[in-house]
Amino acid sequence: MTSARRGPFLAATWLIGLGVVLLVQQLLDIPWTEAWPLFIILVGVVSFVTTALDGTRGVSVLWAFTWPVVTIVIGAVLLASTTGVLAQGPLEMLLQWWPILLIVLGIWFLFGALFARTTPTEALSIPLDGATEAQVRIRFGAGELAVMRGQPGNLVDGRFEGGVIARREGNRLELRQDTDRGIPWLERQSDWTVGLSGDIPLDLRVETGAARGDLDLSDLRVRSLELKTGASETRIRLPRRAGATSVRAQTGAAALVVEVPADVAVRIRSRMTLGTTDIDEARFPREGDGYASPDYATAANRADIEVSGGVGSIRVVGVA
């Protein structure tokens, strides 16, 4: 299903689900102190629908639908408990059964480790097809991610160990990890080498979790980069000849290193909650509430960098 239809479909699912929850509560005439598990069931149902829309197939359906089904079952058991169908209350059930639940989940993941699927390695090549600009989104939960210039004539190409799902709509392209065969960072290796077009302007969005990222944008024409990371380590080398580039980074418990080529000027603003900021002040002197190259205003190639984060570090260094 295309993203244009996916959003309305999920919104409709939520609305219908909320209507059903309210209707069931009225028909059964039970107070919300007993009916609240219906919302847990609703979350599980919507998660089930979302997973189905992702096109899960084959034996991997067992893994993809695990958490939606578990959520629905937990909601149903809690509803039976709050309404008196089961003799035990929710708290009593939790105290008695949580060790067994942990054991069952542990056995489930152990089964996945012992019978892990083979790690797929996919080669992907998507031509430009006349595109003069593009918006590229990379969603990469965990593993090793490398981004660089790809082959002429292609919007994207590369090698994707762990599998990839690509969706293109006009000048918009999304790449995300393939979880059909299990959770990449838990059950198998995930290592991507992504080549992007250096022939057209790009708006790039990269979202990572527990990952190590190496984004070499030096030979790309990136107009904007939006980076969102979790517990990660990321290195970015800025474009050398992209004109004006906007960089917005939001980091969690992460380490971020930004390398600035010799012929690129930058302006830097950093807001770290519990982190450190290390700027090469010999090249990027302090200016107001940030740092800036002396020739930032007149430079042909420049980048405006804004970083916000929690616990972590940011370094901005000059390179040849």
Coordinates of N, CA, C and O in Angstrom, one line a residue, residues 136-283:
V136 N 15.4 11.7 0.1 CA 15.7 10.4 0.4 C 15.6 10.2 2.0 O 16.2 11.0 2.7
R137 N 14.9 9.2 2.4 CA 14.8 8.9 3.8 C 15.4 7.5 4.1 O 15.0 6.5 3.4
I138 N 16.3 7.4 5.0 CA 16.9 6.1 5.4 C 16.5 5.8 6.9 O 16.8 6.6 7.8
R139 N 15.8 4.7 7.1 CA 15.4 4.3 8.4 C 16.2 3.0 8.7 O 16.0 2.0 8.1
F140 N 17.1 3.1 9.7 CA 18.1 2.1 10.0 C 18.1 1.9 11.5 O 18.7 2.7 12.2
G141 N 17.5 0.8 12.0 CA 17.4 0.6 13.4 C 18.7 0.3 14.1 O 19.1 1.0 15.1
A142 N 19.5 -0.6 13.6 CA 20.7 -1.0 14.2 C 21.6 -1.7 13.3 O 21.1 -2.3 12.3
G143 N 22.9 -1.6 13.5 CA 23.9 -2.3 12.7 C 24.9 -1.3 12.2 O 25.3 -0.3 12.9
E144 N 25.5 -1.6 11.0 CA 26.5 -0.7 10.4 C 25.9 -0.1 9.1 O 25.5 -0.8 8.2
L145 N 26.0 1.2 9.1 CA 25.5 2.0 8.0 C 26.5 2.9 7.4 O 27.1 3.7 8.1
A146 N 26.8 2.8 6.1 CA 27.7 3.6 5.3 C 26.9 4.3 4.2 O 26.2 3.6 3.4
V147 N 27.1 5.6 4.0 CA 26.5 6.3 2.9 C 27.6 7.0 2.2 O 28.4 7.7 2.8
M148 N 27.5 7.0 0.8 CA 28.6 7.6 0.0 C 28.0 7.9 -1.4 O 26.8 7.7 -1.6
R149 N 28.8 8.4 -2.3 CA 28.4 8.6 -3.7 C 28.2 7.3 -4.4 O 29.1 6.4 -4.3
G150 N 27.1 7.1 -5.2 CA 26.9 5.9 -5.9 C 27.3 6.0 -7.4 O 28.0 6.9 -7.8
Q151 N 26.8 5.1 -8.2 CA 27.1 5.1 -9.6 C 26.4 6.2 -10.4 O 25.2 6.4 -10.0
P152 N 27.0 6.8 -11.4 CA 26.3 7.8 -12.2 C 25.0 7.2 -12.8 O 25.0 6.0 -13.2
G153 N 24.0 8.0 -12.8 CA 22.7 7.6 -13.4 C 21.8 6.9 -12.5 O 20.6 6.7 -12.9
N154 N 22.2 6.6 -11.3 CA 21.4 5.9 -10.3 C 21.0 6.9 -9.2 O 21.8 7.7 -8.7
L155 N 19.8 6.8 -8.8 CA 19.4 7.6 -7.6 C 19.9 6.9 -6.3 O 20.4 7.6 -5.4
V156 N 19.9 5.6 -6.3 CA 20.5 4.9 -5.2 C 21.0 3.5 -5.7 O 20.4 3.0 -6.6
D157 N 22.1 3.1 -5.1 CA 22.5 1.7 -5.4 C 23.3 1.3 -4.2 O 23.7 2.1 -3.4
G158 N 23.6 0.0 -4.1 CA 24.4 -0.4 -2.9 C 24.2 -1.9 -2.6 O 23.5 -2.6 -3.3
R159 N 24.8 -2.2 -1.5 CA 24.7 -3.6 -0.9 C 24.1 -3.5 0.4 O 24.5 -2.8 1.3
F160 N 23.1 -4.4 0.6 CA 22.3 -4.3 1.9 C 22.2 -5.7 2.5 O 21.4 -6.5 2.3
E161 N 23.2 -5.9 3.4 CA 23.2 -7.1 4.2 C 22.1 -7.0 5.3 O 22.1 -6.1 6.0
G162 N 21.3 -8.0 5.4 CA 20.2 -7.9 6.3 C 18.9 -7.6 5.6 O 17.8 -7.7 6.2
G163 N 18.9 -7.2 4.3 CA 17.7 -7.0 3.6 C 17.3 -5.5 3.6 O 17.6 -4.8 4.6
V164 N 16.6 -5.1 2.6 CA 16.1 -3.7 2.5 C 14.7 -3.7 1.8 O 14.4 -4.5 1.0
I165 N 13.9 -2.8 2.3 CA 12.6 -2.5 1.6 C 12.7 -1.1 1.1 O 12.9 -0.1 1.8
A166 N 12.5 -0.9 -0.2 CA 12.6 0.4 -0.9 C 11.3 0.8 -1.4 O 10.6 0.0 -2.1
R167 N 10.9 2.0 -1.1 CA 9.6 2.6 -1.7 C 9.9 3.9 -2.3 O 10.4 4.8 -1.7
R168 N 9.5 4.0 -3.6 CA 9.7 5.2 -4.3 C 8.4 5.8 -4.8 O 7.6 5.0 -5.4
E169 N 8.1 7.0 -4.6 CA 7.0 7.7 -5.1 C 7.4 9.0 -5.7 O 7.7 10.0 -5.0
G170 N 7.6 9.0 -7.0 CA 8.1 10.2 -7.7 C 9.5 10.5 -7.3 O 10.4 9.6 -7.4
N171 N 9.8 11.7 -6.7 CA 11.1 12.1 -6.3 C 11.4 11.7 -4.8 O 12.4 12.1 -4.3
R172 N 10.5 11.0 -4.2 CA 10.6 10.6 -2.8 C 11.0 9.1 -2.8 O 10.4 8.3 -3.4
L173 N 12.1 8.8 -2.0 CA 12.5 7.5 -1.8 C 12.7 7.2 -0.3 O 13.3 8.0 0.4
E174 N 12.2 6.0 0.1 CA 12.5 5.6 1.5 C 13.1 4.2 1.5 O 12.7 3.3 0.8
L175 N 14.1 4.0 2.3 CA 14.8 2.8 2.5 C 14.7 2.4 4.0 O 15.0 3.2 4.8
R176 N 14.3 1.2 4.2 CA 14.2 0.8 5.6 C 14.6 -0.7 5.7 O 14.5 -1.5 4.7
Q177 N 14.9 -1.1 6.9 CA 15.4 -2.5 7.1 C 14.2 -3.4 7.0 O 13.0 -3.1 7.3
D178 N 14.5 -4.6 6.4 CA 13.5 -5.6 6.2 C 13.4 -6.5 7.5 O 14.3 -7.3 7.8
T179 N 12.3 -6.4 8.2 CA 12.1 -7.2 9.4 C 11.3 -8.4 9.2 O 10.9 -9.1 10.1
D180 N 11.0 -8.7 7.9 CA 10.2 -9.9 7.6 C 10.8 -11.2 8.1 O 10.1 -12.2 8.4
R181 N 12.1 -11.2 8.1 CA 12.9 -12.4 8.5 C 13.3 -12.4 9.9 O 14.2 -13.1 10.3
G182 N 12.8 -11.4 10.7 CA 13.2 -11.3 12.1 C 13.8 -9.9 12.3 O 13.9 -9.1 11.4
I183 N 14.1 -9.7 13.6 CA 14.7 -8.4 14.0 C 16.1 -8.3 13.6 O 17.0 -9.1 14.1
P184 N 16.6 -7.4 12.8 CA 17.9 -7.4 12.3 C 19.0 -7.3 13.4 O 20.0 -8.0 13.4
W185 N 18.8 -6.4 14.3 CA 19.8 -6.2 15.3 C 19.8 -7.3 16.4 O 20.7 -7.3 17.3
L186 N 18.8 -8.1 16.4 CA 18.7 -9.2 17.4 C 19.0 -10.5 16.9 O 19.6 -11.4 17.6
E187 N 18.6 -10.8 15.7 CA 18.7 -12.1 15.1 C 19.7 -12.3 14.0 O 20.0 -13.4 13.6
R188 N 20.2 -11.2 13.4 CA 21.1 -11.4 12.3 C 21.9 -10.1 12.1 O 21.5 -9.0 12.6
Q189 N 22.9 -10.2 11.3 CA 23.8 -9.1 11.0 C 23.0 -8.1 10.0 O 22.3 -8.5 9.2
S190 N 23.3 -6.8 10.3 CA 22.7 -5.8 9.4 C 23.8 -4.8 9.0 O 24.3 -4.1 9.9
D191 N 24.2 -4.8 7.8 CA 25.3 -4.0 7.3 C 25.0 -3.4 5.9 O 24.9 -4.1 5.0
W192 N 24.7 -2.1 5.9 CA 24.4 -1.4 4.6 C 25.5 -0.6 4.1 O 26.1 0.2 4.8
T193 N 25.7 -0.6 2.8 CA 26.5 0.3 2.1 C 25.6 1.0 1.0 O 25.2 0.3 0.0
V194 N 25.3 2.2 1.2 CA 24.3 2.9 0.4 C 25.0 4.0 -0.5 O 25.7 4.9 0.0
G195 N 24.8 3.8 -1.8 CA 25.3 4.8 -2.7 C 24.2 5.7 -3.2 O 23.1 5.2 -3.6
L196 N 24.4 7.0 -3.1 CA 23.4 8.0 -3.5 C 23.9 8.8 -4.7 O 25.1 9.0 -4.9
S197 N 23.0 9.4 -5.4 CA 23.4 10.2 -6.6 C 24.1 11.4 -6.2 O 23.7 12.2 -5.3
G198 N 25.2 11.7 -6.9 CA 25.9 12.9 -6.8 C 25.6 13.9 -7.9 O 26.2 15.0 -8.0
D199 N 24.6 13.6 -8.7 CA 24.3 14.4 -9.9 C 23.2 15.4 -9.7 O 23.0 16.3 -10.5
I200 N 22.4 15.2 -8.6 CA 21.2 16.0 -8.4 C 21.2 16.5 -6.9 O 21.8 15.8 -6.1
P201 N 20.5 17.6 -6.6 CA 20.4 18.0 -5.2 C 19.5 17.0 -4.4 O 18.5 16.5 -4.9
L202 N 19.9 16.8 -3.2 CA 19.3 15.8 -2.3 C 18.8 16.5 -1.0 O 19.6 17.3 -0.5
D203 N 17.7 16.1 -0.5 CA 17.3 16.4 0.8 C 17.3 15.0 1.5 O 16.5 14.1 1.2
L204 N 18.2 14.9 2.5 CA 18.5 13.5 3.1 C 18.0 13.5 4.5 O 18.3 14.4 5.3
R205 N 17.3 12.5 4.9 CA 16.9 12.3 6.3 C 17.3 10.9 6.7 O 17.0 9.9 6.0
V206 N 18.1 10.8 7.8 CA 18.6 9.5 8.3 C 18.2 9.4 9.7 O 18.4 10.2 10.6
E207 N 17.5 8.2 10.0 CA 17.1 7.9 11.3 C 17.7 6.6 11.7 O 17.5 5.5 11.1
T208 N 18.5 6.6 12.8 CA 19.1 5.4 13.3 C 18.8 5.1 14.8 O 18.5 6.1 15.5
G209 N 19.0 3.9 15.2 CA 18.8 3.5 16.6 C 20.2 3.2 17.2 O 21.0 4.1 17.4
A210 N 20.4 1.9 17.5 CA 21.7 1.5 18.0 C 22.6 1.1 16.8 O 22.7 -0.1 16.5
A211 N 23.1 2.1 16.2 CA 23.9 1.9 15.0 C 25.2 2.7 15.0 O 25.4 3.6 15.7
R212 N 26.1 2.2 14.1 CA 27.3 3.0 13.8 C 27.2 3.5 12.3 O 27.0 2.7 11.4
G213 N 27.2 4.8 12.2 CA 27.0 5.4 10.9 C 28.2 6.1 10.4 O 28.9 6.8 11.1
D214 N 28.5 6.0 9.1 CA 29.5 6.7 8.4 C 28.9 7.3 7.2 O 28.7 6.7 6.2
L215 N 28.6 8.6 7.3 CA 28.0 9.3 6.2 C 29.0 10.2 5.5 O 29.3 11.3 5.9
D216 N 29.5 9.7 4.4 CA 30.5 10.5 3.6 C 29.7 11.2 2.5 O 29.4 10.7 1.4
L217 N 29.4 12.5 2.7 CA 28.6 13.3 1.8 C 29.4 14.2 1.0 O 28.9 15.1 0.3
S218 N 30.8 14.0 1.0 CA 31.7 15.0 0.4 C 31.5 15.1 -1.1 O 31.7 16.2 -1.6
D219 N 31.0 14.1 -1.8 CA 30.9 14.2 -3.2 C 29.4 14.2 -3.6 O 29.0 14.0 -4.8
L220 N 28.5 14.5 -2.6 CA 27.1 14.6 -2.9 C 26.6 16.1 -2.9 O 27.3 16.9 -2.3
R221 N 25.5 16.3 -3.5 CA 24.9 17.7 -3.5 C 23.7 17.7 -2.5 O 22.6 17.7 -2.9
V222 N 24.1 17.6 -1.2 CA 23.0 17.6 -0.2 C 22.6 19.0 0.2 O 23.5 19.7 0.7
R223 N 21.4 19.3 0.0 CA 20.9 20.7 0.4 C 20.5 20.7 1.9 O 20.7 21.7 2.5
S224 N 20.0 19.6 2.3 CA 19.6 19.5 3.8 C 19.8 18.1 4.3 O 19.6 17.1 3.5
L225 N 20.3 18.0 5.5 CA 20.5 16.7 6.2 C 19.8 16.8 7.5 O 20.0 17.7 8.3
E226 N 18.8 15.9 7.7 CA 18.2 15.8 9.0 C 18.6 14.4 9.6 O 18.3 13.4 9.0
L227 N 19.2 14.5 10.8 CA 19.7 13.3 11.4 C 19.1 13.1 12.8 O 19.1 14.0 13.6
K228 N 18.5 11.9 13.0 CA 18.0 11.5 14.3 C 18.6 10.2 14.7 O 18.5 9.2 14.0
T229 N 19.3 10.2 15.9 CA 20.0 9.0 16.3 C 19.6 8.6 17.7 O 19.1 9.5 18.5
G230 N 19.8 7.4 18.1 CA 19.5 6.9 19.4 C 20.9 6.7 20.1 O 21.7 7.6 20.2
A231 N 21.1 5.5 20.5 CA 22.4 5.1 21.1 C 23.3 4.7 20.0 O 23.4 3.6 19.6
S232 N 24.0 5.7 19.4 CA 24.7 5.5 18.2 C 26.1 6.2 18.2 O 26.3 7.1 19.0
E233 N 26.8 5.9 17.2 CA 28.1 6.6 16.9 C 28.1 6.9 15.4 O 28.0 6.1 14.5
T234 N 28.1 8.2 15.1 CA 27.9 8.7 13.7 C 29.0 9.7 13.3 O 29.4 10.6 14.1
R235 N 29.6 9.4 12.1 CA 30.5 10.4 11.5 C 29.9 10.9 10.2 O 29.4 10.2 9.4
I236 N 30.0 12.3 10.1 CA 29.5 12.9 8.9 C 30.6 13.7 8.3 O 31.2 14.5 9.0
R237 N 30.8 13.5 7.0 CA 31.7 14.4 6.2 C 30.9 15.2 5.3 O 30.1 14.7 4.5
L238 N 31.0 16.6 5.5 CA 30.1 17.5 4.8 C 30.4 17.5 3.3 O 31.5 17.3 2.9
P239 N 29.4 17.9 2.5 CA 29.6 18.1 1.1 C 30.6 19.2 0.8 O 30.7 20.2 1.5
R240 N 31.4 19.0 -0.2 CA 32.4 20.0 -0.6 C 31.9 21.0 -1.6 O 32.4 22.2 -1.5
R241 N 31.0 20.7 -2.4 CA 30.5 21.6 -3.5 C 29.0 21.6 -3.6 O 28.5 21.4 -4.7
A242 N 28.3 21.7 -2.5 CA 26.9 21.7 -2.6 C 26.2 23.1 -2.5 O 25.0 23.2 -2.4
G243 N 27.1 24.1 -2.4 CA 26.5 25.4 -2.1 C 26.1 25.6 -0.7 O 27.0 25.4 0.2
A244 N 24.9 25.8 -0.4 CA 24.4 26.0 1.0 C 23.8 24.7 1.5 O 22.9 24.1 0.8
T245 N 24.2 24.2 2.6 CA 23.7 22.9 3.2 C 23.2 23.2 4.6 O 23.9 23.8 5.4
S246 N 22.0 22.7 4.9 CA 21.4 22.8 6.2 C 21.6 21.4 6.9 O 21.1 20.4 6.4
V247 N 22.1 21.4 8.1 CA 22.3 20.2 8.9 C 21.6 20.3 10.2 O 21.9 21.2 11.0
R248 N 20.6 19.5 10.5 CA 19.9 19.4 11.8 C 20.0 18.0 12.3 O 19.6 17.1 11.7
A249 N 20.6 18.0 13.5 CA 20.9 16.7 14.2 C 20.2 16.6 15.6 O 20.4 17.5 16.3
Q250 N 19.5 15.6 15.8 CA 19.0 15.3 17.2 C 19.6 14.0 17.6 O 19.4 12.9 17.0
T251 N 20.3 14.0 18.7 CA 21.0 12.8 19.2 C 20.4 12.4 20.6 O 20.0 13.2 21.3
G252 N 20.5 11.1 20.8 CA 20.2 10.6 22.1 C 21.5 10.4 22.9 O 22.2 11.3 23.2
A253 N 21.7 9.1 23.4 CA 23.0 8.8 24.0 C 24.0 8.5 22.9 O 24.2 7.3 22.6
A254 N 24.5 9.5 22.3 CA 25.2 9.3 21.0 C 26.5 10.1 21.0 O 26.7 11.1 21.7
A255 N 27.4 9.7 20.1 CA 28.6 10.4 19.7 C 28.5 10.8 18.3 O 28.3 10.0 17.4
L256 N 28.7 12.1 18.0 CA 28.6 12.6 16.7 C 29.9 13.4 16.3 O 30.3 14.3 17.1
V257 N 30.5 13.0 15.2 CA 31.6 13.7 14.7 C 31.3 14.3 13.3 O 30.8 13.6 12.4
V258 N 31.5 15.6 13.2 CA 31.3 16.3 11.9 C 32.6 16.7 11.3 O 33.3 17.5 12.0
E259 N 32.9 16.3 10.1 CA 34.2 16.6 9.5 C 33.9 17.7 8.4 O 33.0 17.5 7.5
V260 N 34.6 18.8 8.4 CA 34.4 19.9 7.5 C 35.6 20.0 6.5 O 36.7 20.3 6.9
P261 N 35.3 19.8 5.2 CA 36.4 19.9 4.2 C 37.0 21.3 4.2 O 36.3 22.3 4.7
A262 N 38.2 21.4 3.7 CA 39.0 22.7 3.8 C 38.3 23.8 3.1 O 38.4 25.0 3.6
D263 N 37.5 23.6 2.0 CA 36.9 24.7 1.3 C 35.5 25.0 1.6 O 34.7 25.6 0.9
V264 N 35.1 24.5 2.8 CA 33.7 24.7 3.3 C 33.7 25.5 4.6 O 34.4 25.2 5.5
A265 N 32.8 26.5 4.6 CA 32.6 27.3 5.8 C 31.4 26.8 6.6 O 30.5 26.3 6.0
V266 N 31.4 26.9 7.9 CA 30.3 26.4 8.7 C 29.9 27.4 9.8 O 30.7 28.3 10.2
R267 N 28.7 27.3 10.2 CA 28.2 28.0 11.4 C 27.6 26.9 12.2 O 26.8 26.1 11.8
I268 N 27.9 26.9 13.5 CA 27.5 25.8 14.4 C 26.8 26.3 15.7 O 27.2 27.3 16.3
R269 N 25.7 25.7 16.0 CA 25.0 25.9 17.2 C 24.7 24.5 17.9 O 24.2 23.6 17.2
S270 N 25.1 24.4 19.1 CA 24.9 23.1 19.8 C 24.2 23.3 21.1 O 24.5 24.2 21.9
R271 N 23.2 22.4 21.4 CA 22.5 22.4 22.6 C 22.4 21.0 23.1 O 21.6 20.2 22.8
M272 N 23.4 20.7 24.0 CA 23.5 19.3 24.6 C 23.0 19.4 26.0 O 23.5 20.2 26.8
T273 N 22.0 18.6 26.4 CA 21.5 18.6 27.8 C 22.5 18.1 28.8 O 22.9 18.8 29.7
L274 N 23.1 16.9 28.6 CA 24.1 16.4 29.4 C 25.2 15.8 28.5 O 25.4 14.6 28.5
G275 N 25.8 16.6 27.8 CA 26.9 16.2 26.9 C 28.0 17.2 26.7 O 28.0 18.2 27.4
T276 N 28.9 16.9 25.8 CA 30.0 17.8 25.6 C 30.1 18.2 24.2 O 29.6 17.5 23.3
T277 N 30.6 19.4 24.0 CA 30.7 20.0 22.6 C 32.2 20.4 22.4 O 32.7 21.1 23.2
D278 N 32.8 19.8 21.4 CA 34.2 20.0 21.2 C 34.3 20.6 19.7 O 34.1 19.9 18.8
I279 N 34.7 21.9 19.6 CA 34.7 22.5 18.4 C 36.2 23.0 18.1 O 36.9 23.5 19.0
D280 N 36.6 22.8 16.9 CA 37.9 23.3 16.5 C 37.9 24.8 16.3 O 37.7 25.3 15.3
E281 N 38.2 25.5 17.5 CA 38.0 26.9 17.5 C 39.1 27.6 16.7 O 39.0 28.8 16.4
A282 N 40.2 27.0 16.4 CA 41.2 27.6 15.6 C 40.7 27.9 14.2 O 41.0 28.9 13.5
R283 N 39.8 27.0 13.7 CA 39.2 27.2 12.4 C 37.8 27.8 12.5 O 37.3 28.5 11.6

